[in-house]
mmCIF file of C-alpha atoms and ligand atoms in Angstrom:
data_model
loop_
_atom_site.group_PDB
_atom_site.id
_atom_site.type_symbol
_atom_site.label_atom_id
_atom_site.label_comp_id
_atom_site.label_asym_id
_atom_site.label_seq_id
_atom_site.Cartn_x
_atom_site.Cartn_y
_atom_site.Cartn_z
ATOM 1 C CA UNK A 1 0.000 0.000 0.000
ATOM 2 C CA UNK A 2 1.071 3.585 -0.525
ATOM 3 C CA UNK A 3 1.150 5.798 1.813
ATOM 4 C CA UNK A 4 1.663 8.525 0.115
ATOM 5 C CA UNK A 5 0.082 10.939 -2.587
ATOM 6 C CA UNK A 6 -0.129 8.923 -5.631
ATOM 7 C CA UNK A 7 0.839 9.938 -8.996
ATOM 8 C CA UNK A 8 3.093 12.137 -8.148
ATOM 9 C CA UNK A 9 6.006 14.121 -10.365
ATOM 10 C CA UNK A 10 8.230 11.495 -9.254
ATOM 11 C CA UNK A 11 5.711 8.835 -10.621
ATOM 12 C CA UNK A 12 7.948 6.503 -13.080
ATOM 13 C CA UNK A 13 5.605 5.438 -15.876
ATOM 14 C CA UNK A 14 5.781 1.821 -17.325
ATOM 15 C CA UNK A 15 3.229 0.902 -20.239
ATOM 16 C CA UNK A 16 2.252 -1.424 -23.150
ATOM 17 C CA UNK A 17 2.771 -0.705 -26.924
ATOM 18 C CA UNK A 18 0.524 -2.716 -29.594
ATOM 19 C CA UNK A 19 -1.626 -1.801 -32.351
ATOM 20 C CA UNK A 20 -4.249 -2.729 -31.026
ATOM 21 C CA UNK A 21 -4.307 -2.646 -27.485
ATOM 22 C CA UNK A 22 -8.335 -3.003 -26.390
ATOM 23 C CA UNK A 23 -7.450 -6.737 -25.012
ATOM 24 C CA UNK A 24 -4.780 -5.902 -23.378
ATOM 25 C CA UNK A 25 -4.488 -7.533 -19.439
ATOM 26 C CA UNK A 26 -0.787 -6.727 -18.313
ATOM 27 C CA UNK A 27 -1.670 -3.673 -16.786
ATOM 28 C CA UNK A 28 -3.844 -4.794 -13.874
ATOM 29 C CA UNK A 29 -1.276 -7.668 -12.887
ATOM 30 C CA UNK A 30 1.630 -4.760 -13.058
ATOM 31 C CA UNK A 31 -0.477 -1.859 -11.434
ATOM 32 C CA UNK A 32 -1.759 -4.460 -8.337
ATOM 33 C CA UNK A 33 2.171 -5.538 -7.709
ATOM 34 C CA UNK A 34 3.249 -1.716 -8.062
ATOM 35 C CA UNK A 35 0.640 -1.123 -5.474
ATOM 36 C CA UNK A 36 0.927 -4.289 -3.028
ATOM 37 C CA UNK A 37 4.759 -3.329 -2.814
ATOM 38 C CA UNK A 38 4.271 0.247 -2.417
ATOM 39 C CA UNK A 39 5.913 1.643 -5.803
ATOM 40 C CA UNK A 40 5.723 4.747 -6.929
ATOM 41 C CA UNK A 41 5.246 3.019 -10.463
ATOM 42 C CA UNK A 42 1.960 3.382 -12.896
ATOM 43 C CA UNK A 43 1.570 0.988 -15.896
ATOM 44 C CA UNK A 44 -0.478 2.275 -18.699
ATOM 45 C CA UNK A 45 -1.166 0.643 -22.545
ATOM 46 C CA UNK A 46 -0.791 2.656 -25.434
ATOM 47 C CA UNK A 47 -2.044 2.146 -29.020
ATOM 48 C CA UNK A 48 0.728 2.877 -31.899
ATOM 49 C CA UNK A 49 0.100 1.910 -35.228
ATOM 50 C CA UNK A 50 3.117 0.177 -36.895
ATOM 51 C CA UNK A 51 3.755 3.247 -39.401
ATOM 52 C CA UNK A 52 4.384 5.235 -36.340
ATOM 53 C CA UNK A 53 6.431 2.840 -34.344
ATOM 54 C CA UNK A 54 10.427 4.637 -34.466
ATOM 55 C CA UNK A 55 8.416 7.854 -33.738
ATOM 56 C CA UNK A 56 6.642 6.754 -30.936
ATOM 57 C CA UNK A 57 9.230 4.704 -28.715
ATOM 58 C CA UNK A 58 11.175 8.101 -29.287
ATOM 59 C CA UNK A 59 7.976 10.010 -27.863
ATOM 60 C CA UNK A 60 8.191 7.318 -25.351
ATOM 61 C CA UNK A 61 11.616 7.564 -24.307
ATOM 62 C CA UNK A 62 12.019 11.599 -24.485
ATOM 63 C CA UNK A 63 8.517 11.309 -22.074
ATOM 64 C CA UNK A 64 10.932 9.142 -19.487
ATOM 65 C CA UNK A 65 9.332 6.056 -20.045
ATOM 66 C CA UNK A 66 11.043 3.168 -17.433
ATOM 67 C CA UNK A 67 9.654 0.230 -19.638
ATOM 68 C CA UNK A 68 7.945 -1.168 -22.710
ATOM 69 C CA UNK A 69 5.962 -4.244 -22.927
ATOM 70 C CA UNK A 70 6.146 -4.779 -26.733
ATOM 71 C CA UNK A 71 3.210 -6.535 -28.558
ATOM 72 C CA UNK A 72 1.286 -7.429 -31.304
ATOM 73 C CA UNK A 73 1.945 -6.488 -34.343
ATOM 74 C CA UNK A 74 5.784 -4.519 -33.428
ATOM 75 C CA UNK A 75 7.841 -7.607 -31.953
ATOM 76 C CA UNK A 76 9.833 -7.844 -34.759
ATOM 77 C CA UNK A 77 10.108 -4.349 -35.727
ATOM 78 C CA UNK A 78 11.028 -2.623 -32.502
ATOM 79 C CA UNK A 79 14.274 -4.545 -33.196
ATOM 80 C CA UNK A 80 15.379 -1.516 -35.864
ATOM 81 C CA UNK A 81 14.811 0.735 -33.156
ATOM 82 C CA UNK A 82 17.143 -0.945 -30.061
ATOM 83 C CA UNK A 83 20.275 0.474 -28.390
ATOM 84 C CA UNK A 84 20.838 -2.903 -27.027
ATOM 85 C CA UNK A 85 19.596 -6.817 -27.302
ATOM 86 C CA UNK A 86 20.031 -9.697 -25.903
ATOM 87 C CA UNK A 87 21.516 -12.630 -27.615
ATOM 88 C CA UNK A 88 17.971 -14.656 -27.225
ATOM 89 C CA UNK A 89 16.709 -11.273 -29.375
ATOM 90 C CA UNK A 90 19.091 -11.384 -31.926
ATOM 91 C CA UNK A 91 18.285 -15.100 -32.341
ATOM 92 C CA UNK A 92 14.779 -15.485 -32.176
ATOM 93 C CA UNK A 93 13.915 -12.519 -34.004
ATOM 94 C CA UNK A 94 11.221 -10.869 -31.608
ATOM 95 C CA UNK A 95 11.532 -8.337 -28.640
ATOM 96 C CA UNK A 96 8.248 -8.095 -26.085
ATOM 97 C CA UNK A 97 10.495 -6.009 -23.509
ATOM 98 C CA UNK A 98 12.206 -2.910 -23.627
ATOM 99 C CA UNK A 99 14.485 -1.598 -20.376
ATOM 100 C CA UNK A 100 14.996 2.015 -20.532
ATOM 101 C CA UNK A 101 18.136 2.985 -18.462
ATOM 102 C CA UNK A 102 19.684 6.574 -19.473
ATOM 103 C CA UNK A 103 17.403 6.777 -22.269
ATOM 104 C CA UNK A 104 19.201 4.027 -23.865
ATOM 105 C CA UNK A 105 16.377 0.891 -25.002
ATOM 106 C CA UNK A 106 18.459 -2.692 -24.504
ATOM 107 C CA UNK A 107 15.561 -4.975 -25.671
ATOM 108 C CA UNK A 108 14.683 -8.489 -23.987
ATOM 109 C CA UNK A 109 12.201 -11.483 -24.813
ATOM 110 C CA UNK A 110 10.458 -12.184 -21.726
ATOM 111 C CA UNK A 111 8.581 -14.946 -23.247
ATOM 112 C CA UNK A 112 11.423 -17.452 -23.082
ATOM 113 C CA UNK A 113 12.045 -16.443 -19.637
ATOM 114 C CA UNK A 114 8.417 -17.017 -19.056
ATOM 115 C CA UNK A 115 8.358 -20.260 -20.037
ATOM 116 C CA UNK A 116 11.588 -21.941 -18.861
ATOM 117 C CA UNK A 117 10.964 -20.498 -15.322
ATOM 118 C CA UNK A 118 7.597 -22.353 -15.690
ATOM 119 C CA UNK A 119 8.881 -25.181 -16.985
ATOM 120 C CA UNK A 120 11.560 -25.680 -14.659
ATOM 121 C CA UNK A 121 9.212 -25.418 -11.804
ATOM 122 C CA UNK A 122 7.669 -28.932 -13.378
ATOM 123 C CA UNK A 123 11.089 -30.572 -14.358
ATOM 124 C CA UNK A 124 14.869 -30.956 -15.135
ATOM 125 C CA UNK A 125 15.223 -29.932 -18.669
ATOM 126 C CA UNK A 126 18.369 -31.140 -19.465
ATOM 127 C CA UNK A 127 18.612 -33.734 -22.273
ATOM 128 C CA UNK A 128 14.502 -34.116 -21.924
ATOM 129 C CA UNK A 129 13.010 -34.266 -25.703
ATOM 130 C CA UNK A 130 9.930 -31.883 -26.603
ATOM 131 C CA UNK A 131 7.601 -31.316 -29.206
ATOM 132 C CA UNK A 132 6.947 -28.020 -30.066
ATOM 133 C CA UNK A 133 3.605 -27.453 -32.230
ATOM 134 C CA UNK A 134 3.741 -24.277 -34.212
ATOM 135 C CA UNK A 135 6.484 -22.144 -36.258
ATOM 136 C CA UNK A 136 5.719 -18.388 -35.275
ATOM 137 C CA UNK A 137 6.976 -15.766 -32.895
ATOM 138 C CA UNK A 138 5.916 -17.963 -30.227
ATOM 139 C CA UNK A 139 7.241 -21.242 -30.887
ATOM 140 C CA UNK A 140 10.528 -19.581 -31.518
ATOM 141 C CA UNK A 141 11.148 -18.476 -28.456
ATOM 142 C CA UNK A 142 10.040 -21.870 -26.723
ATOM 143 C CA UNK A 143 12.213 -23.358 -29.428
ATOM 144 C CA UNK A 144 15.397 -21.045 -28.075
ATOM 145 C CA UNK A 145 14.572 -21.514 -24.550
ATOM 146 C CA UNK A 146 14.383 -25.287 -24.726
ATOM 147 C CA UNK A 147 17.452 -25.928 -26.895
ATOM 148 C CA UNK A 148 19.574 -23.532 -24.030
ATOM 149 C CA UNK A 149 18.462 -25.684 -21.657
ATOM 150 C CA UNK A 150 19.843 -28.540 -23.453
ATOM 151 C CA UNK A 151 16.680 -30.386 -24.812
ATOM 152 C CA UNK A 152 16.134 -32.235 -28.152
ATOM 153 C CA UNK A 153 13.442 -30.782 -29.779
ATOM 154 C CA UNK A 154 11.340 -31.417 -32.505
ATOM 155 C CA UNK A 155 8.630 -28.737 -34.375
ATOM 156 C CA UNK A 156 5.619 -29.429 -35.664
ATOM 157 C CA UNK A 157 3.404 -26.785 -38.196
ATOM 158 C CA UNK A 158 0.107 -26.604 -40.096
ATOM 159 C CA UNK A 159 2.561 -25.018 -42.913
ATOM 160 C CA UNK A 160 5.579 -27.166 -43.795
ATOM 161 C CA UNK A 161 7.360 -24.447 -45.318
ATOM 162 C CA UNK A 162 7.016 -22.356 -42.087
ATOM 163 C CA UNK A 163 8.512 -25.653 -39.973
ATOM 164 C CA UNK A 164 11.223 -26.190 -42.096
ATOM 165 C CA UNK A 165 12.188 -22.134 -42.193
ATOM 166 C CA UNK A 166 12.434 -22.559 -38.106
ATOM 167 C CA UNK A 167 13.993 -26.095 -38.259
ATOM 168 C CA UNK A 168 16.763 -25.032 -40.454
ATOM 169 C CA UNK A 169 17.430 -21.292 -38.322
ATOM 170 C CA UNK A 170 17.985 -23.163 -35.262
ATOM 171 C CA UNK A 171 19.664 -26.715 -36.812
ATOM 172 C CA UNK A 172 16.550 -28.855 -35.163
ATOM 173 C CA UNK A 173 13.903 -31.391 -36.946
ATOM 174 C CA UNK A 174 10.878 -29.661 -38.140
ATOM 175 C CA UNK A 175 8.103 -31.244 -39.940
ATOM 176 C CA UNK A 176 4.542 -30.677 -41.573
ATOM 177 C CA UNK A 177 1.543 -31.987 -39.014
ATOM 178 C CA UNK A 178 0.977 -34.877 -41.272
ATOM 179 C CA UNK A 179 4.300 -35.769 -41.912
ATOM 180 C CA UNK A 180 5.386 -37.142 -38.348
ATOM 181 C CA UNK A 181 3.728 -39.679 -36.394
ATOM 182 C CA UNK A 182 6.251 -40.867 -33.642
ATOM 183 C CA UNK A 183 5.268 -39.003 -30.620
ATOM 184 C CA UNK A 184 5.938 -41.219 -27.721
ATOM 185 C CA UNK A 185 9.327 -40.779 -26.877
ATOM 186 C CA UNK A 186 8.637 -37.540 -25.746
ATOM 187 C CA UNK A 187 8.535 -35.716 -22.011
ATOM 188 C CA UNK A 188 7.506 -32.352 -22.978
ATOM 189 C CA UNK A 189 4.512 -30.901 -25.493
ATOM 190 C CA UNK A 190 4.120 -27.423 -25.975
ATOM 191 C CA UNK A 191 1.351 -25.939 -27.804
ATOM 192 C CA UNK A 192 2.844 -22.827 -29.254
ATOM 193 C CA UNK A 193 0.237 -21.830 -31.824
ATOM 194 C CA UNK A 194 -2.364 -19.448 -31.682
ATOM 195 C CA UNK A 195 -5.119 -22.280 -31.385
ATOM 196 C CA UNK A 196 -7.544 -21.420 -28.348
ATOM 197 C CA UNK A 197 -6.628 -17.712 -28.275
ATOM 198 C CA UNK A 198 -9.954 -17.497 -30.271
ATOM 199 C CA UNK A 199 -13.223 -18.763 -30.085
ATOM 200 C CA UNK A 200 -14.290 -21.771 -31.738
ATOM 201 C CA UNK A 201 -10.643 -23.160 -33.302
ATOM 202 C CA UNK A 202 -9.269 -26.375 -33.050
ATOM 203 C CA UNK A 203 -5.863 -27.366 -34.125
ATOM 204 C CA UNK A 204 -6.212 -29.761 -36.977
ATOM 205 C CA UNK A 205 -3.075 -31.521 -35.892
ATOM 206 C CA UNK A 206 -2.695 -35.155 -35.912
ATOM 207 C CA UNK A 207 -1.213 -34.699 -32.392
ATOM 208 C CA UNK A 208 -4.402 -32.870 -30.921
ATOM 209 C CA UNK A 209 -6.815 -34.987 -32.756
ATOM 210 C CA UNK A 210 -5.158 -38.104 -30.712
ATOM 211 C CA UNK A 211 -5.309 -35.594 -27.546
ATOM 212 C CA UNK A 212 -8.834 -35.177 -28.412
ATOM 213 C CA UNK A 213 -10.038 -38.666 -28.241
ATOM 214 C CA UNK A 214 -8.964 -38.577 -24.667
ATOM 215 C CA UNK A 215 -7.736 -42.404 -24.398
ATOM 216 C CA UNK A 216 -4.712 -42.173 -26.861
ATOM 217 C CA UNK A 217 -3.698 -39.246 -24.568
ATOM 218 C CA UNK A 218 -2.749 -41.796 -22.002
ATOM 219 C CA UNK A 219 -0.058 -43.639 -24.701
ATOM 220 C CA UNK A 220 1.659 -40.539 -25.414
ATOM 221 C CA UNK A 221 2.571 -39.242 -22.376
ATOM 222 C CA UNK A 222 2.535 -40.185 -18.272
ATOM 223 C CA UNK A 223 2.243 -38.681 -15.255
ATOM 224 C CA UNK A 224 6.401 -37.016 -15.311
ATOM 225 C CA UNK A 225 5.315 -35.364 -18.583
ATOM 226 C CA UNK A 226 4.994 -32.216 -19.039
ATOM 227 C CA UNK A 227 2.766 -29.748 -21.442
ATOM 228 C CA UNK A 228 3.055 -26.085 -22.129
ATOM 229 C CA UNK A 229 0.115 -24.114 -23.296
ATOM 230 C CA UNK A 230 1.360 -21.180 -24.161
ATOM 231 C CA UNK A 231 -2.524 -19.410 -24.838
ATOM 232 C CA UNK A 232 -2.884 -17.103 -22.143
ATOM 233 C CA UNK A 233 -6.195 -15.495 -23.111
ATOM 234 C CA UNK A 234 -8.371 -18.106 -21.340
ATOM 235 C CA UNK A 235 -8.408 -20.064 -18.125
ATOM 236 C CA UNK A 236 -8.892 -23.194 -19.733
ATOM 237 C CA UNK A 237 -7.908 -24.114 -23.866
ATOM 238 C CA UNK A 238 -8.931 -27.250 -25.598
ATOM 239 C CA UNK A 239 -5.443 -28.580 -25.367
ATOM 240 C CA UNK A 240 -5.324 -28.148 -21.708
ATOM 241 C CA UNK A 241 -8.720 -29.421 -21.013
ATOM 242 C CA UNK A 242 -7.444 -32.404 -22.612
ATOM 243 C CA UNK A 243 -4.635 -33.541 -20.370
ATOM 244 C CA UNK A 244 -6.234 -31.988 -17.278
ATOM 245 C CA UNK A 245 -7.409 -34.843 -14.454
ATOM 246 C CA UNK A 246 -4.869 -37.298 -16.104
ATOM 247 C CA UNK A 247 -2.111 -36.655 -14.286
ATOM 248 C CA UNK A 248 -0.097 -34.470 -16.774
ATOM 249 C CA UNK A 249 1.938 -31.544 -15.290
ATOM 250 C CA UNK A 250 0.380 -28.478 -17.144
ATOM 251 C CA UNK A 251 1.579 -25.621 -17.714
ATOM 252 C CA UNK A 252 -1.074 -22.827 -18.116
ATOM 253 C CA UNK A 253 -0.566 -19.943 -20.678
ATOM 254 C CA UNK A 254 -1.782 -17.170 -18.059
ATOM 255 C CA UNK A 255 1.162 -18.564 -15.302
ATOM 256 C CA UNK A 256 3.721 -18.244 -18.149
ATOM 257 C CA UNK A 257 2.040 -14.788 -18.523
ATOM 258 C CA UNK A 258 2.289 -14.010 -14.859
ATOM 259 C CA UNK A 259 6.055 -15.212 -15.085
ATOM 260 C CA UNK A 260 7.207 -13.144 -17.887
ATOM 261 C CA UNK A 261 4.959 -10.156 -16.383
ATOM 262 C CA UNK A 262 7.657 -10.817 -13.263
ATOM 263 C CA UNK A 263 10.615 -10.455 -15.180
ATOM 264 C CA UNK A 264 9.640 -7.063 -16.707
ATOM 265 C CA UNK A 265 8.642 -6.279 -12.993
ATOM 266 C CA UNK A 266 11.688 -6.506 -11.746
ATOM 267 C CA UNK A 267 13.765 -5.791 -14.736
ATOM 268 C CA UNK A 268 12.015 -2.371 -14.737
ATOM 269 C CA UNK A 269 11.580 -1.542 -10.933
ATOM 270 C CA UNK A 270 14.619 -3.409 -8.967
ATOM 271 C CA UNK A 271 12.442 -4.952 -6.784
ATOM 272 C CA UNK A 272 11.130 -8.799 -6.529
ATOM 273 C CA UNK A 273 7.440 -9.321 -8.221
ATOM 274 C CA UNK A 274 4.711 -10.217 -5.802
ATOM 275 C CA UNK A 275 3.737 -13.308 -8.108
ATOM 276 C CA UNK A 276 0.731 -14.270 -5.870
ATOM 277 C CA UNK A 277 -0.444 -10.861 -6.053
ATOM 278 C CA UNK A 278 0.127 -10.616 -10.003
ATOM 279 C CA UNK A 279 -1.461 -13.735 -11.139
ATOM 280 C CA UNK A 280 -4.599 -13.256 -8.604
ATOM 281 C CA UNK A 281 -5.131 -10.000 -10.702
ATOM 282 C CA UNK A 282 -4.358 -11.317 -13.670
ATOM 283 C CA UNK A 283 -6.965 -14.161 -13.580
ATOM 284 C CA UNK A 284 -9.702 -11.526 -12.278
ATOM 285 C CA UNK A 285 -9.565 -10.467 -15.372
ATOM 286 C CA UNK A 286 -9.208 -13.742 -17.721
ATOM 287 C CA UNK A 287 -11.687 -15.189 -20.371
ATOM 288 C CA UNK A 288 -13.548 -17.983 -19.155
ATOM 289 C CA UNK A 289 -15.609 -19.048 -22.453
HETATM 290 P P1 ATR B 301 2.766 -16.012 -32.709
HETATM 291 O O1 ATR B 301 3.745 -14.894 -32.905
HETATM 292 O O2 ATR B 301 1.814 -15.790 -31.562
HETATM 293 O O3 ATR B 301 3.436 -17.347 -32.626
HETATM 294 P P2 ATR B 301 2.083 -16.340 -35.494
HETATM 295 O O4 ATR B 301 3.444 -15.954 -35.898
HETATM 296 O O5 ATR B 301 0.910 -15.787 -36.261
HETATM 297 O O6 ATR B 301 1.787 -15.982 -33.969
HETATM 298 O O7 ATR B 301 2.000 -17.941 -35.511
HETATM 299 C C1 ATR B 301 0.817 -18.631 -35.255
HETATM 300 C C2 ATR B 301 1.099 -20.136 -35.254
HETATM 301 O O8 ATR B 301 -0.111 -20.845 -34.986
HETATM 302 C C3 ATR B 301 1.606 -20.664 -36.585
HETATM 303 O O9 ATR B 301 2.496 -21.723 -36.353
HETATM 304 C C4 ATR B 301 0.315 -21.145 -37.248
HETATM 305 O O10 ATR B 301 0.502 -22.146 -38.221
HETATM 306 P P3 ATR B 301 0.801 -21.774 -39.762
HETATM 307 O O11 ATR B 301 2.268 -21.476 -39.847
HETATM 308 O O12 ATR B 301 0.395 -22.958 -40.517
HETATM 309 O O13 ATR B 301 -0.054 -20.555 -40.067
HETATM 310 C C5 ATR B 301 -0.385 -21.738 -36.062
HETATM 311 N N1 ATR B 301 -1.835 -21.852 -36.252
HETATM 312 C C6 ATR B 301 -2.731 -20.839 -36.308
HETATM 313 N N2 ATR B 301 -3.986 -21.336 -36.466
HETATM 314 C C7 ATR B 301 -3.871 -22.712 -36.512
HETATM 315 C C8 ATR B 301 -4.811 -23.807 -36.618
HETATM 316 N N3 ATR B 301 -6.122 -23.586 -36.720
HETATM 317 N N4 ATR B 301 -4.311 -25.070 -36.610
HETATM 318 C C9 ATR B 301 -3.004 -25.285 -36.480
HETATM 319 N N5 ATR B 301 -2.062 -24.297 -36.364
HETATM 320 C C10 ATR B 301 -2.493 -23.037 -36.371
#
C-alpha cells in the first residue's frame, strides 16, 4: 500500500505498446504488484500503429518512459529501433520487452524467460526431448529456450514451409503436421500456436486430434510429462482441457504470462514481483468461455 500521494512528479511510468491494445491484461497484474509493494510506479497501454512505431518509442523515451511491454503487431520491428539486445533477441527474431536505463532501449524477450521459469518449476530440462507445435513468434522463443536448456526438440506446423524455415534457423527437426507420427518418446509438449486464443478453433493436428479422443492421450505421455500451453487469453484451452485430471503436469498460458509479467517487474523496478499478487489480478480479469 502507498502511503503517500499517488501519482506524483516522481511517478515513473511503465506501459504497453501494440496496435491494437483493447485486449490488453498486463496492466492490472503490473499496477496491483506496483501497489501491493508500495511503488511509486503506474503501468499504462498505449495504441501505436506500426507506421508510427520509431516515432513513438522516441515520444516514449524523451517522455521518461522506465519500460515497454512490446506486442502485437511490433515484436519484430522494434528490433530496428534498439540500443541494445540480448543474444535470445538477436536469435529469435522478436523483442516483447524494452528496459529504458539513461534513455538508452536494450531490448529483452520475456517470453522465453516465461516459459523456462515455468517449466523448470515442473522438471529438469536437461537432455529431456519436446515437441513443439507451431512455427511463429511464439514457438521460436520456446524453441530457443528449450534448446539452451539442453533439450532435443522437434517442431511441428500446419505449414511445412514455415517448420522447415524454423527447423533449419535453429539446426533442429521440423516437420509438416501430417508428416510425423512418432510421438511417444517424448517428455515435454508445448502448444505454441495461436489455437484457443480465439473462439471456436481447433488445431487440426494429428497430435491434438489423438489428444482429443482422450484415451490415446494416455499412450503418449505419463504422469512425469509435461505440457506447455502457451494461450494465455483463457483459463482453460482445448489442449489443456485435454490432459487436465490425467495426471499431466500443465503448464497454463496465463502462469507463463504471470512469469514473464515478473521479469519485466523486476527488470524495470529493482524490486522482486509479488507473483501471488500478479497472477490473482491477472486471472480476475481472464476469459472464461
Ligand atoms: P505467434 O507470434 O503468436 O506465434 P504467429 O506468428 O501468427 O503468432 O504464428 C501462429 C502459429 O499458430 C503458426 O504456427 C500457425 O501455423 P501456420 O504457420 O500454418 O499458419 C499456427 N496456427 C494458427 N492457427 C492454426 C490452426 N487452426 N491449426 C493449427 N495451427 C495453427
Amino acid at each position: 500500500m502507498r502511503n503517500y500521494p499517488f501519482p506524483n512528479p516522481e511517478t515513473k511510468i511503465c506501459l504497453t505498446i501494440g496496435h491494437p491494445v483493447d485486449k490488453q491484461k498486463s496492466l492490472y497484474m503490473h499496477n496491483a504488484g506496483y501497489e501491493a509493494l508500495g511503488l511509486n510506479y503506474l503501468y499504462l497501454v498505449r495504441d501505436i500503429p506500426p507506421q508510427q512505431l520509431a516515432q513513438g518509442v522516441n515520444a516514449m523515451i524523451q517522455f521518461g518512459v522506465s519500460g515497454m511491454s512490446v506486442t502485437m503487431p511490433h515484436k519484430v520491428n522494434i528490433i530496428a529501433t534498439l540500443d541494445e539486445m540480448t543474444p535470445a533477441v538477436e536469435k529469435i527474431g522478436a523483442c516483447n520487452t524494452v528496459h529504458v536505463q539513461e534513455g538508452k532501449t536494450i531490448g529483452y524477450n520475456s517470453d522465453v524467460i516465461g516459459a523456462l521459469t515455468c517449466l523448470k518449476k515442473k522438471t529438469e530440462l536437461k537432455a529431456k526431448r519436446a515437441i513443439v507445435l507451431g512455427a511463429g513468434g511464439a514457438a521460436r522463443s520456446v524453441v530457443y529456450g528449450l534448446l539452451e536448456e539442453g533439450c532435443e526438440v522437434v517442431v511441428l506446423n500446419r505449414t511445412q514451409k514455415k517448420a522447415q524455415l524454423l527447423g533449419n534457423d535453429f539446426g533442429i527437426r521440423a516437420y509438416g503436421f501430417e508428416a510425423w507420427n512418432d510421438y511417444r518418446q517424448y517428455d515435454i509438449v508445448v502448444n505454441a500456436t495461436s489455437v484457443g486464443s480465439r473462439r471456436e478453433e481447433d488445431c487440426t493436428c494429428r497430435l491434438c486430434k489423438l489428444l482429443y479422443r482422450g484415451e490415446e492421450a494416455n499412450i503418449l505421455f505419463d504422469e512425469n510429462k509435461v505440457a506447455l500451453d502457451v494461450v494465455f487469453q483463457r483459463n482453460q484451452t482445448e489442449f489443456t482441457k485435454l490432459l487436465q485430471g490425467k495426471g499431466y503436469n500443465i503448464v497454463y498460458g496465463h502462469e507463463m504470462l504471470v512469469a514473464q509479467g515478473a521479469f519485466q517487474f523486476e527488470l524495470f523496478t529493482g524490486h522482486q514481483a509479488p507473483v501471488e499478487v500478479m497472477y490473482t489480478e491477472l486471472k480476475k480479469n481472464l476469459e472464461s468461455w
